[in-house]
Coordinates of C-alpha atoms in Angstrom, one line a residue:
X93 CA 54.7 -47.4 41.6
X94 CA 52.6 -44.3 43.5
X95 CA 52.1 -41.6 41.2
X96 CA 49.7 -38.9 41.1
X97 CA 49.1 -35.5 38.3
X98 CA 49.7 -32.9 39.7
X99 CA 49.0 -30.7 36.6
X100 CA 48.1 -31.3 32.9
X101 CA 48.1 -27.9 31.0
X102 CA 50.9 -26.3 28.4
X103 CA 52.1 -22.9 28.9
X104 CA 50.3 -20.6 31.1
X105 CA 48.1 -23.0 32.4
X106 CA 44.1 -22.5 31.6
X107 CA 43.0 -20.1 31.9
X108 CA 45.9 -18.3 31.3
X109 CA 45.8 -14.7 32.7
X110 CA 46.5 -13.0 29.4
X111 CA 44.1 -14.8 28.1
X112 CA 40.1 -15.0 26.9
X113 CA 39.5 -17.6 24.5
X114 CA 36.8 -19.7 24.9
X115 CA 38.9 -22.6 26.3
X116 CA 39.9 -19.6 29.2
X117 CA 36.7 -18.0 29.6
X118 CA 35.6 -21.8 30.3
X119 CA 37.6 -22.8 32.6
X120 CA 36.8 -19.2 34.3
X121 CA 33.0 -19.9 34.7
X122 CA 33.5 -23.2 35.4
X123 CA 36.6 -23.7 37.8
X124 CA 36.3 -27.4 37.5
X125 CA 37.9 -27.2 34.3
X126 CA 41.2 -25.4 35.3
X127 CA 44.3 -27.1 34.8
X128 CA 47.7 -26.4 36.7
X129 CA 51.0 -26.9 34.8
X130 CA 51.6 -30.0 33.9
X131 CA 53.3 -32.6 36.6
X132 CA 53.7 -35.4 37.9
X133 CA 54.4 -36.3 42.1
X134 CA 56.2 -40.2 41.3
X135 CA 57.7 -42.4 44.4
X136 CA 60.5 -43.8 43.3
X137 CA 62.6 -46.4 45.0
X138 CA 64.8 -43.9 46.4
X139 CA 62.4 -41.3 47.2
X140 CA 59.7 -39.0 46.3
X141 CA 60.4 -36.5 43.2
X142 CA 58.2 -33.8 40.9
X143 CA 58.7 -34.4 37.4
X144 CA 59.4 -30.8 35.9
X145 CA 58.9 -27.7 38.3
X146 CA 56.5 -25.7 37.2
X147 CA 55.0 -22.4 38.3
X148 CA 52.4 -24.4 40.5
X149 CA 54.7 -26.5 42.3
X150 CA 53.8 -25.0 46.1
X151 CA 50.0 -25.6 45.3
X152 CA 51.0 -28.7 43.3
X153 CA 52.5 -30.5 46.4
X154 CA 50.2 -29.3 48.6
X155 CA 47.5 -31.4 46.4
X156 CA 49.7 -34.3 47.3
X157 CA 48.7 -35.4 50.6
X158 CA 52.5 -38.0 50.5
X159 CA 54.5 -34.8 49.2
X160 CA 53.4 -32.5 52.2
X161 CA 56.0 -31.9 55.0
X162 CA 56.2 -32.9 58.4
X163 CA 56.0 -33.9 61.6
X164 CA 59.0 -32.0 61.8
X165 CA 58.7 -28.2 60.6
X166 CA 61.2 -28.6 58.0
X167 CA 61.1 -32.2 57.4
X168 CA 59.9 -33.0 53.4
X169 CA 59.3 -36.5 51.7
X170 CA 60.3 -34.4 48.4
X171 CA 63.6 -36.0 47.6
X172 CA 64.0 -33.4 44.2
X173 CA 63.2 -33.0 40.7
X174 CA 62.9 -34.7 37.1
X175 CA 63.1 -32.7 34.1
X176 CA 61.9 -33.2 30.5
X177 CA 63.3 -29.9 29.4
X178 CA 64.6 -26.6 30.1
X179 CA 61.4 -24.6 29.2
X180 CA 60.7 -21.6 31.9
X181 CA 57.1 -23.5 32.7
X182 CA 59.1 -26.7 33.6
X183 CA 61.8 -25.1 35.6
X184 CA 60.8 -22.1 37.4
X185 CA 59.5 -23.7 39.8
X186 CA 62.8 -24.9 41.3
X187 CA 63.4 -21.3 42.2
X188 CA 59.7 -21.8 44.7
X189 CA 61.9 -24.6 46.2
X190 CA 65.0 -23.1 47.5
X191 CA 63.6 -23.8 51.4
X192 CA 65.0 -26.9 51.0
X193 CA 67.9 -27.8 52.8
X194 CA 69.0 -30.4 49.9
X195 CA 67.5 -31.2 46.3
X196 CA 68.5 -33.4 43.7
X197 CA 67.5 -32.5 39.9
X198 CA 67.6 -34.6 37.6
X199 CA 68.0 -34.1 33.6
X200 CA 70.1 -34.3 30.3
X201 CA 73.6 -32.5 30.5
X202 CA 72.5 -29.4 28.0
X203 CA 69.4 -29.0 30.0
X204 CA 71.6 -28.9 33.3
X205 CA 74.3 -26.5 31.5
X206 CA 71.2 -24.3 30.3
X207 CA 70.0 -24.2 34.2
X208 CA 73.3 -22.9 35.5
X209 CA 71.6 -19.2 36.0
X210 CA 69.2 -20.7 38.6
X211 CA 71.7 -22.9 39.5
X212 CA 74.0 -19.7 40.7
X213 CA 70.7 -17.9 42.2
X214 CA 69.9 -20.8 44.5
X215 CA 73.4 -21.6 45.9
X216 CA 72.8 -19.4 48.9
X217 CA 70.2 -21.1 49.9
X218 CA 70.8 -24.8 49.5
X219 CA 72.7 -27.5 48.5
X220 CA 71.4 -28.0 45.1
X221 CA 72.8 -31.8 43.1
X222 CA 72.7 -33.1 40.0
X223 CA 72.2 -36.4 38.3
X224 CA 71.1 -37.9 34.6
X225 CA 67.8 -38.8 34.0
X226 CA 66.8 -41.7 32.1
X227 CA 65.4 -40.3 29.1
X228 CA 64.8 -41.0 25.5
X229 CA 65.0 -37.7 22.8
X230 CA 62.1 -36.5 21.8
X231 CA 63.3 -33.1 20.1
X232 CA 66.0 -30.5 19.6
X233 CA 63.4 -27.6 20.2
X234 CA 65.6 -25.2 22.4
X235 CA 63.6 -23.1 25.3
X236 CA 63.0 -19.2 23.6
X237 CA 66.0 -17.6 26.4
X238 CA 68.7 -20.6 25.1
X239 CA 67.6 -19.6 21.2
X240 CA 70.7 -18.9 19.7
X241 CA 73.3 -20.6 22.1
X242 CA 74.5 -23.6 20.5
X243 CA 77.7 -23.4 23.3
X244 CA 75.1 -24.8 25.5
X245 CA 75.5 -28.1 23.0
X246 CA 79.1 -27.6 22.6
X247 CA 80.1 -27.2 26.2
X248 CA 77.7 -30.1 28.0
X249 CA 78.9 -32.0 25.2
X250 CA 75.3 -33.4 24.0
X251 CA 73.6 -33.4 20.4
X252 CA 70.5 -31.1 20.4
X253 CA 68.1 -33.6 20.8
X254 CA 69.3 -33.3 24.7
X255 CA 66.6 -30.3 25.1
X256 CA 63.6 -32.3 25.1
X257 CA 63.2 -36.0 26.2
X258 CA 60.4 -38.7 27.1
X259 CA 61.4 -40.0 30.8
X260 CA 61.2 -43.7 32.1
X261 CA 60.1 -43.9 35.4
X262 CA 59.7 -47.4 36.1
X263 CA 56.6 -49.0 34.4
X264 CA 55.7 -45.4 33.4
X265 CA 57.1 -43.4 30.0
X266 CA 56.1 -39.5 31.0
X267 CA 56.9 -37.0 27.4
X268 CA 54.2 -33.9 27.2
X269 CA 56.3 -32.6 25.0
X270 CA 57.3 -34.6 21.5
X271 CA 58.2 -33.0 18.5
X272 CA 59.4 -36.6 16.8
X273 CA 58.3 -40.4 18.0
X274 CA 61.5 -42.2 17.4
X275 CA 61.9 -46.2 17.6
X276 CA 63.6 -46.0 20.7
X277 CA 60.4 -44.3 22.0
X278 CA 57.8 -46.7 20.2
X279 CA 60.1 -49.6 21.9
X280 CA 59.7 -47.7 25.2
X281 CA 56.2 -47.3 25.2
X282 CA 55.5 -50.8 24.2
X283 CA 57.3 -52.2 27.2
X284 CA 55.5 -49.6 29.3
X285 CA 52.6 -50.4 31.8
X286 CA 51.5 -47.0 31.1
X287 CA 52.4 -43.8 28.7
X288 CA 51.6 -40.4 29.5
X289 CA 52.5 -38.1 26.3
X290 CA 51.8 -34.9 24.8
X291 CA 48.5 -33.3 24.0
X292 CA 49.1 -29.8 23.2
X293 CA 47.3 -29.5 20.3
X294 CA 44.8 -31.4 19.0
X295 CA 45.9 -31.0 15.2
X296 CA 48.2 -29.4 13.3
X297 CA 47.0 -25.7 12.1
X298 CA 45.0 -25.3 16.0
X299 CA 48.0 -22.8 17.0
X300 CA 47.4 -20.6 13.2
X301 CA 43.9 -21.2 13.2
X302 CA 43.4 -19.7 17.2
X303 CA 46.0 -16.8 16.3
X304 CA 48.4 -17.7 19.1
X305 CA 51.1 -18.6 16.2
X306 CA 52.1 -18.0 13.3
X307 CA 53.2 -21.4 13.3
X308 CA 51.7 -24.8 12.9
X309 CA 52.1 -27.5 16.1
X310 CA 54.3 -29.5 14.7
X311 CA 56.7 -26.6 13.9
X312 CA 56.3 -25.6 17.5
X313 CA 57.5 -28.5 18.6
X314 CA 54.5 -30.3 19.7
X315 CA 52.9 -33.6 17.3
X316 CA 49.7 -33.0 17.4
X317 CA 47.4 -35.5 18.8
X318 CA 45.4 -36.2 15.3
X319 CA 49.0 -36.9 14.1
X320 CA 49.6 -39.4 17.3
X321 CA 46.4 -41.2 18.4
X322 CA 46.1 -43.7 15.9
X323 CA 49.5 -45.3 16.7
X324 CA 48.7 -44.5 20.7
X325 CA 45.4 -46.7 20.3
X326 CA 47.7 -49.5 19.3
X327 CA 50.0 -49.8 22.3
X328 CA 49.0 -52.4 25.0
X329 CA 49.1 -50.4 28.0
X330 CA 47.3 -47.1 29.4
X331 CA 47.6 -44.4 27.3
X332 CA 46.2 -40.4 28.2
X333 CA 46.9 -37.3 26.7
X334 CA 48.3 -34.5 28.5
X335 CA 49.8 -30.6 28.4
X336 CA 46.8 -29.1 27.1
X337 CA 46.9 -25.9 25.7
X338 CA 44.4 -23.0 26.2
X339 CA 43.1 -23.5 22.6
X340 CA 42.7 -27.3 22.7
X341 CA 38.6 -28.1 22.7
X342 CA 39.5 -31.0 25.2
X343 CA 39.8 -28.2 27.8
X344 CA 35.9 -28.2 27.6
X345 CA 34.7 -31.4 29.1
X346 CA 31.4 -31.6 26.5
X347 CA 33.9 -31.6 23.1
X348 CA 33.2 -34.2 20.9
X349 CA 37.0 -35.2 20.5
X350 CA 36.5 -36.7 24.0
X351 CA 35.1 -39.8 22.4
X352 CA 37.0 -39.6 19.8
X353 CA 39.7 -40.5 22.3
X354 CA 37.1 -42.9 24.5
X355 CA 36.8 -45.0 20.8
X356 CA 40.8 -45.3 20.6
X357 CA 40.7 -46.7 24.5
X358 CA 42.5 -43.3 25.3
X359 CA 42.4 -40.8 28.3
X360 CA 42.6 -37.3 29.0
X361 CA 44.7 -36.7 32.3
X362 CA 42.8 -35.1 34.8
X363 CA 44.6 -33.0 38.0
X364 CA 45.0 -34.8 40.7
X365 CA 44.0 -38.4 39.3
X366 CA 46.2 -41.1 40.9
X367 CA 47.3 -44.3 38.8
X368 CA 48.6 -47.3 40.5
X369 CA 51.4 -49.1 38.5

């Protein structure tokens, strides 16, 4: 399977433009170390799709030299979307996308119900699908504009654990965001060539400790990676961290929790790396 990362950052991206932390201010005076939203470009055996849309996605698939268009003006290999969640960073970019003549999304029925704003904005302009993605639940965590609305739940007719999953793709198991590792998850990621999960945070009290919370990682959503490498190390494919927050020290490439990782035979995904499966 062809796939390449297109992005590997949380929310915002890094630097984020709000921001000056010292994971922002890096990444400003040294632009090697920006990261775009994280993404994935996968080729399928029906196509080419994005997994999650995300505020970079016109950059993102022009970083993708098998996602760019042509020979015709408004031909695209892009066949449509995957999602993991509803979130605003995952989805807004399907709004950047409404040249298309056709797109397929696929996701869970509460995330599809939650979409149905965009869905509504972008019937004008193209014939927009949808299917069920194979996915595996990795948390109820509802995006901040669905807080509130359990007839989301009620009227897709899915449990809340619908809102965030772990996708299979093949050999590949994609979840940047996990709030819980379940058994079905630890039986995915054993059968899986390779696993490509969150890194938000590297431990628990990072979001209190930086001040962007009041909350710790885990209660955000997000296991942190101290909580999650041990049992990553022990998987027999390839394992890499990724959506990286701002605050995370592995945003600086000279942190010492980069061999930390290297020891436990784990990566960091990098933007644009490619990995053959």
């Amino acid at each position: 399977m062809r796939l390449q990362v297109l992005g590997t950052a949380a929310g915002g991206g890094v630097p984020q433009w709000n921001c000056a932390c010292p994971g922002c201010s890096g990444a400003r005076a040294h632009p090697g170390r920006r990261r775009r939203h994280a993404s994935l470009a996968v080729q399928l055996d029906d196509g080419a799709y994005v997994v999650n849309a995300t505020p970079d996605i016109a950059e993102q698939i022009e970083s993708c030299a098998w996602l760019r268009p042509g020979p015709g003006p408004r031909e695209s290999p892009l066949k449509g979307v995957i999602l993991t969640d509803a979130e605003l960073d995952h989805t807004i970019g399907l709004l950047r996308l409404r040249e298309a003549d056709a797109l397929e999304v696929r996701s869970t029925p509460v995330v599809r119900h939650a979409l149905r704003p965009f869905a509504e904005l972008l019937r004008p302009y193209l014939q927009l699908t949808w299917a069920d993605a194979a996915t595996i639940p990795v948390s109820g965590k509802r995006p901040r504009y669905a807080a509130g609305s359990p007839e989301a739940e009620a009227e897709a007719g899915a449990e809340a654990t619908g809102w965030v999953s772990a996708l299979r793709l093949g050999p590949l198991v994609y979840a940047p965001a996990m709030g819980v590792w379940p058994d079905e998850l630890d039986e995915a990621f054993r059968q899986a060539a390779c696993v490509i999960v969150d890194g938000t945070f590297w431990d628990d009290e990072e979001p209190r400790r930086t001040g962007i919370s009041a909350r710790t990682a885990t209660q955000m959503g997000h296991l942190p990676i101290e909580a999650t490498m041990e049992r990553l190390s022990k998987l027999p494919g390839r394992r890499l961290y990724t959506h990286l927050n701002n605050t995370n020290p592995l945003v600086d490439p000279a942190a010492e929790q980069h061999e930390v990782l290297a020891e436990l035979g784990i990566e960091v995904a990098a933007d644009g790396m490619v990995i053959d499966l």
